[in-house]
């Protein structure tokens, strides 16, 4: 998905239960594991600039 992440967050995505997907506007959305958010609502980096 070509999302740049620091080392910590890269490992969290690949070795944890988080998922990343690209939204329709081309920005990444992060989906937390069910134990953090039972509805698995997507989250965005609020500091990301379009």
GROMACS .gro file of N, CA and C in nm:
model
  150
    1UNK      N    1   0.081  -0.120   0.000
    1UNK     CA    2   0.000   0.000   0.000
    1UNK      C    3   0.085   0.127   0.000
    2UNK      N    4   0.215   0.112   0.007
    2UNK     CA    5   0.310   0.223  -0.001
    2UNK      C    6   0.287   0.333   0.103
    3UNK      N    7   0.259   0.293   0.224
    3UNK     CA    8   0.243   0.388   0.334
    3UNK      C    9   0.371   0.392   0.413
    4UNK      N   10   0.426   0.512   0.433
    4UNK     CA   11   0.549   0.526   0.510
    4UNK      C   12   0.517   0.523   0.659
    5UNK      N   13   0.590   0.439   0.731
    5UNK     CA   14   0.572   0.427   0.875
    5UNK      C   15   0.709   0.422   0.942
    6UNK      N   16   0.715   0.467   1.066
    6UNK     CA   17   0.839   0.451   1.142
    6UNK      C   18   0.853   0.302   1.176
    7UNK      N   19   0.969   0.263   1.224
    7UNK     CA   20   0.996   0.123   1.254
    7UNK      C   21   0.897   0.062   1.352
    8UNK      N   22   0.865   0.136   1.457
    8UNK     CA   23   0.771   0.084   1.558
    8UNK      C   24   0.636   0.055   1.496
    9UNK      N   25   0.581   0.150   1.422
    9UNK     CA   26   0.448   0.131   1.364
    9UNK      C   27   0.449   0.029   1.250
   10UNK      N   28   0.558   0.018   1.180
   10UNK     CA   29   0.571  -0.085   1.076
   10UNK      C   30   0.557  -0.225   1.138
   11UNK      N   31   0.629  -0.247   1.247
   11UNK     CA   32   0.620  -0.377   1.316
   11UNK      C   33   0.482  -0.400   1.375
   12UNK      N   34   0.420  -0.294   1.426
   12UNK     CA   35   0.286  -0.306   1.482
   12UNK      C   36   0.187  -0.351   1.376
   13UNK      N   37   0.196  -0.298   1.256
   13UNK     CA   38   0.106  -0.336   1.147
   13UNK      C   39   0.133  -0.480   1.103
   14UNK      N   40   0.260  -0.515   1.085
   14UNK     CA   41   0.293  -0.648   1.031
   14UNK      C   42   0.285  -0.761   1.132
   15UNK      N   43   0.307  -0.730   1.258
   15UNK     CA   44   0.309  -0.836   1.359
   15UNK      C   45   0.194  -0.825   1.458
   16UNK      N   46   0.110  -0.726   1.442
   16UNK     CA   47  -0.006  -0.708   1.528
   16UNK      C   48  -0.133  -0.737   1.450
   17UNK      N   49  -0.243  -0.695   1.506
   17UNK     CA   50  -0.372  -0.721   1.442
   17UNK      C   51  -0.427  -0.597   1.372
   18UNK      N   52  -0.344  -0.496   1.353
   18UNK     CA   53  -0.387  -0.376   1.282
   18UNK      C   54  -0.387  -0.402   1.131
   19UNK      N   55  -0.469  -0.327   1.059
   19UNK     CA   56  -0.470  -0.334   0.913
   19UNK      C   57  -0.462  -0.192   0.858
   20UNK      N   58  -0.413  -0.180   0.735
   20UNK     CA   59  -0.406  -0.051   0.667
   20UNK      C   60  -0.474  -0.067   0.533
   21UNK      N   61  -0.552   0.033   0.496
   21UNK     CA   62  -0.612   0.034   0.362
   21UNK      C   63  -0.608   0.177   0.311
   22UNK      N   64  -0.609   0.189   0.180
   22UNK     CA   65  -0.609   0.320   0.118
   22UNK      C   66  -0.754   0.362   0.095
   23UNK      N   67  -0.788   0.481   0.140
   23UNK     CA   68  -0.924   0.534   0.123
   23UNK      C   69  -0.940   0.583  -0.021
   24UNK      N   70  -1.062   0.618  -0.056
   24UNK     CA   71  -1.092   0.665  -0.190
   24UNK      C   72  -1.014   0.791  -0.226
   25UNK      N   73  -0.980   0.872  -0.126
   25UNK     CA   74  -0.905   0.995  -0.153
   25UNK      C   75  -0.754   0.973  -0.156
   26UNK      N   76  -0.710   0.848  -0.145
   26UNK     CA   77  -0.568   0.815  -0.156
   26UNK      C   78  -0.490   0.821  -0.026
   27UNK      N   79  -0.555   0.853   0.085
   27UNK     CA   80  -0.486   0.858   0.214
   27UNK      C   81  -0.509   0.728   0.290
   28UNK      N   82  -0.409   0.687   0.368
   28UNK     CA   83  -0.425   0.560   0.441
   28UNK      C   84  -0.520   0.571   0.560
   29UNK      N   85  -0.590   0.463   0.584
   29UNK     CA   86  -0.675   0.448   0.702
   29UNK      C   87  -0.624   0.327   0.779
   30UNK      N   88  -0.618   0.342   0.909
   30UNK     CA   89  -0.568   0.237   0.997
   30UNK      C   90  -0.685   0.175   1.071
   31UNK      N   91  -0.694   0.043   1.068
   31UNK     CA   92  -0.806  -0.028   1.129
   31UNK      C   93  -0.753  -0.104   1.250
   32UNK      N   94  -0.801  -0.067   1.369
   32UNK     CA   95  -0.750  -0.129   1.491
   32UNK      C   96  -0.803  -0.271   1.509
   33UNK      N   97  -0.735  -0.349   1.592
   33UNK     CA   98  -0.783  -0.483   1.622
   33UNK      C   99  -0.916  -0.477   1.700
   34UNK      N  100  -0.988  -0.585   1.696
   34UNK     CA  101  -1.120  -0.590   1.758
   34UNK      C  102  -1.115  -0.570   1.910
   35UNK      N  103  -1.006  -0.610   1.974
   35UNK     CA  104  -0.999  -0.592   2.119
   35UNK      C  105  -0.983  -0.445   2.158
   36UNK      N  106  -0.937  -0.359   2.066
   36UNK     CA  107  -0.930  -0.215   2.094
   36UNK      C  108  -1.058  -0.142   2.054
   37UNK      N  109  -1.118  -0.186   1.944
   37UNK     CA  110  -1.242  -0.125   1.895
   37UNK      C  111  -1.328  -0.235   1.836
   38UNK      N  112  -1.429  -0.281   1.909
   38UNK     CA  113  -1.512  -0.392   1.861
   38UNK      C  114  -1.575  -0.368   1.724
   39UNK      N  115  -1.599  -0.242   1.687
   39UNK     CA  116  -1.657  -0.213   1.556
   39UNK      C  117  -1.551  -0.194   1.447
   40UNK      N  118  -1.424  -0.193   1.488
   40UNK     CA  119  -1.310  -0.179   1.397
   40UNK      C  120  -1.327  -0.058   1.304
   41UNK      N  121  -1.359   0.057   1.364
   41UNK     CA  122  -1.373   0.181   1.287
   41UNK      C  123  -1.235   0.229   1.242
   42UNK      N  124  -1.226   0.271   1.119
   42UNK     CA  125  -1.098   0.316   1.065
   42UNK      C  126  -1.056   0.448   1.130
   43UNK      N  127  -0.925   0.465   1.138
   43UNK     CA  128  -0.867   0.587   1.196
   43UNK      C  129  -0.771   0.646   1.094
   44UNK      N  130  -0.755   0.776   1.102
   44UNK     CA  131  -0.663   0.846   1.013
   44UNK      C  132  -0.566   0.930   1.095
   45UNK      N  133  -0.454   0.958   1.034
   45UNK     CA  134  -0.359   1.050   1.093
   45UNK      C  135  -0.415   1.189   1.074
   46UNK      N  136  -0.453   1.256   1.183
   46UNK     CA  137  -0.513   1.388   1.172
   46UNK      C  138  -0.411   1.495   1.134
   47UNK      N  139  -0.284   1.462   1.140
   47UNK     CA  140  -0.180   1.557   1.100
   47UNK      C  141  -0.145   1.544   0.952
   48UNK      N  142  -0.199   1.444   0.884
   48UNK     CA  143  -0.174   1.422   0.741
   48UNK      C  144  -0.234   1.535   0.660
   49UNK      N  145  -0.155   1.585   0.567
   49UNK     CA  146  -0.203   1.691   0.479
   49UNK      C  147  -0.231   1.633   0.343
   50UNK      N  148  -0.339   1.675   0.285
   50UNK     CA  149  -0.378   1.625   0.152
   50UNK      C  150  -0.293   1.688   0.043
   0.00000   0.00000   0.00000
